[in-house]
mmCIF file of N, CA and C in Angstrom:
data_model
loop_
_atom_site.group_PDB
_atom_site.id
_atom_site.type_symbol
_atom_site.label_atom_id
_atom_site.label_comp_id
_atom_site.label_asym_id
_atom_site.label_seq_id
_atom_site.Cartn_x
_atom_site.Cartn_y
_atom_site.Cartn_z
ATOM 1 N N THR P 1 112.225 94.661 159.699
ATOM 2 C CA THR P 1 111.412 94.150 158.614
ATOM 3 C C THR P 1 112.063 92.905 158.017
ATOM 4 N N GLY P 2 112.213 91.873 158.832
ATOM 5 C CA GLY P 2 112.805 90.629 158.364
ATOM 6 C C GLY P 2 111.802 89.767 157.632
ATOM 7 N N LYS P 3 112.292 88.691 157.086
ATOM 8 C CA LYS P 3 111.444 87.759 156.356
ATOM 9 C C LYS P 3 110.657 86.901 157.334
ATOM 10 N N LYS P 4 109.471 86.457 156.875
ATOM 11 C CA LYS P 4 108.609 85.634 157.708
ATOM 12 C C LYS P 4 108.165 84.411 156.920
ATOM 13 N N LEU P 5 107.896 83.358 157.655
ATOM 14 C CA LEU P 5 107.321 82.140 157.107
ATOM 15 C C LEU P 5 105.889 82.065 157.605
ATOM 16 N N SER P 6 104.956 81.898 156.689
ATOM 17 C CA SER P 6 103.544 81.810 157.070
ATOM 18 C C SER P 6 103.076 80.364 156.979
ATOM 19 N N LEU P 7 102.513 79.873 158.070
ATOM 20 C CA LEU P 7 101.963 78.518 158.121
ATOM 21 C C LEU P 7 100.450 78.620 158.236
ATOM 22 N N SER P 8 99.767 77.901 157.379
ATOM 23 C CA SER P 8 98.309 77.886 157.494
ATOM 24 C C SER P 8 97.843 76.444 157.604
ATOM 25 N N ARG P 9 96.921 76.254 158.500
ATOM 26 C CA ARG P 9 96.342 74.937 158.725
ATOM 27 C C ARG P 9 94.842 75.046 158.511
ATOM 28 N N ARG P 10 94.236 73.925 158.244
ATOM 29 C CA ARG P 10 92.779 73.926 158.071
ATOM 30 C C ARG P 10 92.094 74.501 159.295
ATOM 31 N N LYS P 11 91.174 75.381 159.050
ATOM 32 C CA LYS P 11 90.340 75.956 160.104
ATOM 33 C C LYS P 11 91.145 76.562 161.252
ATOM 34 N N ALA P 12 92.307 77.091 160.936
ATOM 35 C CA ALA P 12 93.112 77.740 161.966
ATOM 36 C C ALA P 12 93.662 79.038 161.394
ATOM 37 N N GLU P 13 94.014 79.933 162.285
ATOM 38 C CA GLU P 13 94.592 81.189 161.840
ATOM 39 C C GLU P 13 95.983 80.948 161.281
ATOM 40 N N VAL P 14 96.393 81.815 160.372
ATOM 41 C CA VAL P 14 97.736 81.738 159.803
ATOM 42 C C VAL P 14 98.743 82.112 160.887
ATOM 43 N N GLU P 15 99.758 81.278 161.036
ATOM 44 C CA GLU P 15 100.824 81.534 162.013
ATOM 45 C C GLU P 15 102.040 82.059 161.261
ATOM 46 N N GLU P 16 102.561 83.204 161.702
ATOM 47 C CA GLU P 16 103.748 83.760 161.074
ATOM 48 C C GLU P 16 104.947 83.575 161.990
ATOM 49 N N ILE P 17 106.020 83.066 161.410
ATOM 50 C CA ILE P 17 107.250 82.831 162.163
ATOM 51 C C ILE P 17 108.334 83.732 161.593
ATOM 52 N N GLN P 18 108.927 84.531 162.449
ATOM 53 C CA GLN P 18 110.007 85.427 162.030
ATOM 54 C C GLN P 18 111.255 84.599 161.743
ATOM 55 N N LEU P 19 111.856 84.786 160.581
ATOM 56 C CA LEU P 19 113.062 84.056 160.216
ATOM 57 C C LEU P 19 114.301 84.831 160.646
ATOM 58 N N ASP P 20 115.326 84.098 161.048
ATOM 59 C CA ASP P 20 116.582 84.724 161.432
ATOM 60 C C ASP P 20 117.265 85.331 160.215
ATOM 61 N N GLU P 21 117.958 86.427 160.432
ATOM 62 C CA GLU P 21 118.758 87.024 159.367
ATOM 63 C C GLU P 21 120.050 86.219 159.252
ATOM 64 N N LEU P 22 120.343 85.739 158.058
ATOM 65 C CA LEU P 22 121.536 84.931 157.834
ATOM 66 C C LEU P 22 122.315 85.465 156.639
ATOM 67 N N ALA P 23 123.611 85.211 156.662
ATOM 68 C CA ALA P 23 124.436 85.566 155.514
ATOM 69 C C ALA P 23 124.051 84.669 154.341
ATOM 70 N N ASP P 24 124.261 85.163 153.126
ATOM 71 C CA ASP P 24 123.947 84.340 151.963
ATOM 72 C C ASP P 24 124.892 83.137 151.916
ATOM 73 N N SER P 25 124.474 82.088 151.227
ATOM 74 C CA SER P 25 125.211 80.820 151.232
ATOM 75 C C SER P 25 126.623 80.957 150.662
ATOM 76 N N THR P 26 126.803 81.803 149.659
ATOM 77 C CA THR P 26 128.138 81.979 149.083
ATOM 78 C C THR P 26 129.105 82.546 150.120
ATOM 79 N N THR P 27 128.648 83.503 150.889
ATOM 80 C CA THR P 27 129.489 84.095 151.934
ATOM 81 C C THR P 27 129.842 83.055 152.987
ATOM 82 N N VAL P 28 128.859 82.259 153.410
ATOM 83 C CA VAL P 28 129.099 81.226 154.420
ATOM 84 C C VAL P 28 130.131 80.217 153.921
ATOM 85 N N ILE P 29 129.973 79.756 152.684
ATOM 86 C CA ILE P 29 130.887 78.763 152.115
ATOM 87 C C ILE P 29 132.291 79.330 151.969
ATOM 88 N N MET P 30 132.407 80.539 151.445
ATOM 89 C CA MET P 30 133.731 81.135 151.232
ATOM 90 C C MET P 30 134.435 81.437 152.560
ATOM 91 N N ASP P 31 133.671 81.890 153.559
ATOM 92 C CA ASP P 31 134.269 82.136 154.882
ATOM 93 C C ASP P 31 134.789 80.834 155.493
ATOM 94 N N ALA P 32 134.009 79.761 155.378
ATOM 95 C CA ALA P 32 134.432 78.469 155.921
ATOM 96 C C ALA P 32 135.645 77.932 155.170
ATOM 97 N N PHE P 33 135.666 78.096 153.858
ATOM 98 C CA PHE P 33 136.800 77.647 153.050
ATOM 99 C C PHE P 33 138.058 78.406 153.458
ATOM 100 N N SER P 34 137.932 79.709 153.637
ATOM 101 C CA SER P 34 139.064 80.527 154.061
ATOM 102 C C SER P 34 139.571 80.085 155.433
ATOM 103 N N LYS P 35 138.663 79.825 156.364
ATOM 104 C CA LYS P 35 139.054 79.385 157.707
ATOM 105 C C LYS P 35 139.752 78.030 157.653
ATOM 106 N N PHE P 36 139.301 77.160 156.751
ATOM 107 C CA PHE P 36 139.942 75.855 156.590
ATOM 108 C C PHE P 36 141.373 76.020 156.073
ATOM 109 N N ILE P 37 141.548 76.852 155.057
ATOM 110 C CA ILE P 37 142.871 77.072 154.468
ATOM 111 C C ILE P 37 143.810 77.765 155.457
ATOM 112 N N LEU P 38 143.328 78.813 156.103
ATOM 113 C CA LEU P 38 144.192 79.616 156.974
ATOM 114 C C LEU P 38 144.394 79.017 158.362
ATOM 115 N N ASP P 39 143.348 78.396 158.921
ATOM 116 C CA ASP P 39 143.392 77.942 160.312
ATOM 117 C C ASP P 39 143.253 76.431 160.476
ATOM 118 N N ASP P 40 143.132 75.698 159.368
ATOM 119 C CA ASP P 40 142.973 74.246 159.382
ATOM 120 C C ASP P 40 141.757 73.803 160.203
ATOM 121 N N VAL P 41 140.667 74.572 160.105
ATOM 122 C CA VAL P 41 139.421 74.239 160.792
ATOM 123 C C VAL P 41 138.458 73.687 159.753
ATOM 124 N N GLU P 42 138.117 72.398 159.888
ATOM 125 C CA GLU P 42 137.223 71.756 158.927
ATOM 126 C C GLU P 42 135.810 72.297 159.085
ATOM 127 N N PRO P 43 135.172 72.708 157.988
ATOM 128 C CA PRO P 43 133.797 73.220 158.086
ATOM 129 C C PRO P 43 132.810 72.127 158.459
ATOM 130 N N GLU P 44 131.708 72.525 159.092
ATOM 131 C CA GLU P 44 130.668 71.572 159.475
ATOM 132 C C GLU P 44 130.082 70.872 158.261
ATOM 133 N N PHE P 45 130.073 71.535 157.137
ATOM 134 C CA PHE P 45 129.422 71.007 155.937
ATOM 135 C C PHE P 45 130.430 70.421 154.950
ATOM 136 N N SER P 46 131.550 69.941 155.451
ATOM 137 C CA SER P 46 132.565 69.374 154.569
ATOM 138 C C SER P 46 132.078 68.067 153.950
ATOM 139 N N GLY P 47 132.709 67.662 152.879
ATOM 140 C CA GLY P 47 132.365 66.401 152.229
ATOM 141 C C GLY P 47 132.481 65.228 153.176
ATOM 142 N N TRP P 48 133.512 65.221 153.978
ATOM 143 C CA TRP P 48 133.719 64.127 154.930
ATOM 144 C C TRP P 48 132.548 64.006 155.894
ATOM 145 N N ASN P 49 132.091 65.138 156.401
ATOM 146 C CA ASN P 49 130.984 65.124 157.358
ATOM 147 C C ASN P 49 129.649 64.787 156.703
ATOM 148 N N ASN P 50 129.555 64.935 155.406
ATOM 149 C CA ASN P 50 128.281 64.692 154.724
ATOM 150 C C ASN P 50 128.173 63.308 154.101
ATOM 151 N N LEU P 51 129.156 62.447 154.297
ATOM 152 C CA LEU P 51 129.091 61.113 153.714
ATOM 153 C C LEU P 51 127.893 60.315 154.221
ATOM 154 N N ASN P 52 127.568 60.436 155.503
ATOM 155 C CA ASN P 52 126.391 59.729 156.033
ATOM 156 C C ASN P 52 125.102 60.252 155.410
ATOM 157 N N THR P 53 125.059 61.553 155.123
ATOM 158 C CA THR P 53 123.880 62.115 154.462
ATOM 159 C C THR P 53 123.726 61.524 153.073
ATOM 160 N N VAL P 54 124.828 61.435 152.339
ATOM 161 C CA VAL P 54 124.793 60.844 150.997
ATOM 162 C C VAL P 54 124.360 59.377 151.093
ATOM 163 N N ALA P 55 124.904 58.653 152.060
ATOM 164 C CA ALA P 55 124.540 57.245 152.246
ATOM 165 C C ALA P 55 123.056 57.110 152.584
ATOM 166 N N MET P 56 122.540 58.020 153.384
ATOM 167 C CA MET P 56 121.133 57.965 153.749
ATOM 168 C C MET P 56 120.256 58.190 152.514
ATOM 169 N N ILE P 57 120.635 59.119 151.659
ATOM 170 C CA ILE P 57 119.883 59.370 150.422
ATOM 171 C C ILE P 57 119.920 58.120 149.534
ATOM 172 N N GLU P 58 121.080 57.502 149.429
ATOM 173 C CA GLU P 58 121.214 56.262 148.653
ATOM 174 C C GLU P 58 120.329 55.165 149.250
ATOM 175 N N GLY P 59 120.322 55.054 150.572
ATOM 176 C CA GLY P 59 119.495 54.052 151.241
ATOM 177 C C GLY P 59 118.013 54.292 151.006
ATOM 178 N N LEU P 60 117.603 55.554 151.012
ATOM 179 C CA LEU P 60 116.200 55.871 150.736
ATOM 180 C C LEU P 60 115.822 55.463 149.315
ATOM 181 N N GLY P 61 116.717 55.725 148.369
ATOM 182 C CA GLY P 61 116.468 55.318 146.988
ATOM 183 C C GLY P 61 116.375 53.809 146.854
ATOM 184 N N GLU P 62 117.277 53.111 147.526
ATOM 185 C CA GLU P 62 117.271 51.642 147.492
ATOM 186 C C GLU P 62 115.989 51.087 148.108
ATOM 187 N N ALA P 63 115.585 51.657 149.234
ATOM 188 C CA ALA P 63 114.350 51.209 149.894
ATOM 189 C C ALA P 63 113.154 51.449 148.977
ATOM 190 N N SER P 64 113.143 52.581 148.300
ATOM 191 C CA SER P 64 112.055 52.886 147.373
ATOM 192 C C SER P 64 112.041 51.902 146.205
ATOM 193 N N ASP P 65 113.227 51.627 145.655
ATOM 194 C CA ASP P 65 113.310 50.677 144.534
ATOM 195 C C ASP P 65 112.829 49.287 144.937
ATOM 196 N N ARG P 66 113.178 48.868 146.157
ATOM 197 C CA ARG P 66 112.787 47.534 146.633
ATOM 198 C C ARG P 66 111.352 47.490 147.146
ATOM 199 N N GLY P 67 110.841 48.666 147.509
ATOM 200 C CA GLY P 67 109.506 48.719 148.092
ATOM 201 C C GLY P 67 109.466 48.170 149.498
ATOM 202 N N GLN P 68 110.559 48.349 150.242
ATOM 203 C CA GLN P 68 110.606 47.836 151.618
ATOM 204 C C GLN P 68 111.506 48.715 152.478
ATOM 205 N N VAL P 69 111.362 48.554 153.790
ATOM 206 C CA VAL P 69 112.184 49.273 154.751
ATOM 207 C C VAL P 69 113.538 48.579 154.854
ATOM 208 N N LEU P 70 114.607 49.372 154.851
ATOM 209 C CA LEU P 70 115.951 48.809 154.981
ATOM 210 C C LEU P 70 116.509 49.049 156.377
ATOM 211 N N ASP P 71 117.343 48.155 156.841
ATOM 212 C CA ASP P 71 118.124 48.367 158.051
ATOM 213 C C ASP P 71 119.310 49.220 157.629
ATOM 214 N N PHE P 72 119.329 50.488 158.028
ATOM 215 C CA PHE P 72 120.350 51.423 157.555
ATOM 216 C C PHE P 72 121.760 50.977 157.952
ATOM 217 N N GLY P 73 121.914 50.424 159.145
ATOM 218 C CA GLY P 73 123.217 49.951 159.589
ATOM 219 C C GLY P 73 123.748 48.841 158.677
ATOM 220 N N LYS P 74 122.867 47.896 158.350
ATOM 221 C CA LYS P 74 123.279 46.833 157.416
ATOM 222 C C LYS P 74 123.561 47.391 156.028
ATOM 223 N N PHE P 75 122.757 48.347 155.603
ATOM 224 C CA PHE P 75 122.961 48.948 154.285
ATOM 225 C C PHE P 75 124.338 49.604 154.223
ATOM 226 N N LEU P 76 124.715 50.333 155.275
ATOM 227 C CA LEU P 76 126.024 50.991 155.301
ATOM 228 C C LEU P 76 127.171 49.992 155.249
ATOM 229 N N ASN P 77 126.944 48.832 155.850
ATOM 230 C CA ASN P 77 127.998 47.792 155.878
ATOM 231 C C ASN P 77 127.948 46.862 154.669
ATOM 232 N N GLY P 78 127.074 47.170 153.710
ATOM 233 C CA GLY P 78 127.013 46.374 152.491
ATOM 234 C C GLY P 78 126.338 45.030 152.640
ATOM 235 N N LYS P 79 125.503 44.876 153.649
ATOM 236 C CA LYS P 79 124.827 43.598 153.877
ATOM 237 C C LYS P 79 123.398 43.656 153.402
#
């Protein structure tokens, strides 16, 4: 009796997708933190690995403010 995601489209039957059972986010974060401290294994979701995600969010905001599409590579290089 796992959780399901229901998708409905116009004039179509509702599609139900079974969701995977996952540990809660606190457990995932604490386990990764422990592994980093004890085994020196950097978590996939570390700050270092997420810098490009933060930059992409900043670039999206900048593009929205300017009302134009930005070259992400140039944006990252400050051009």
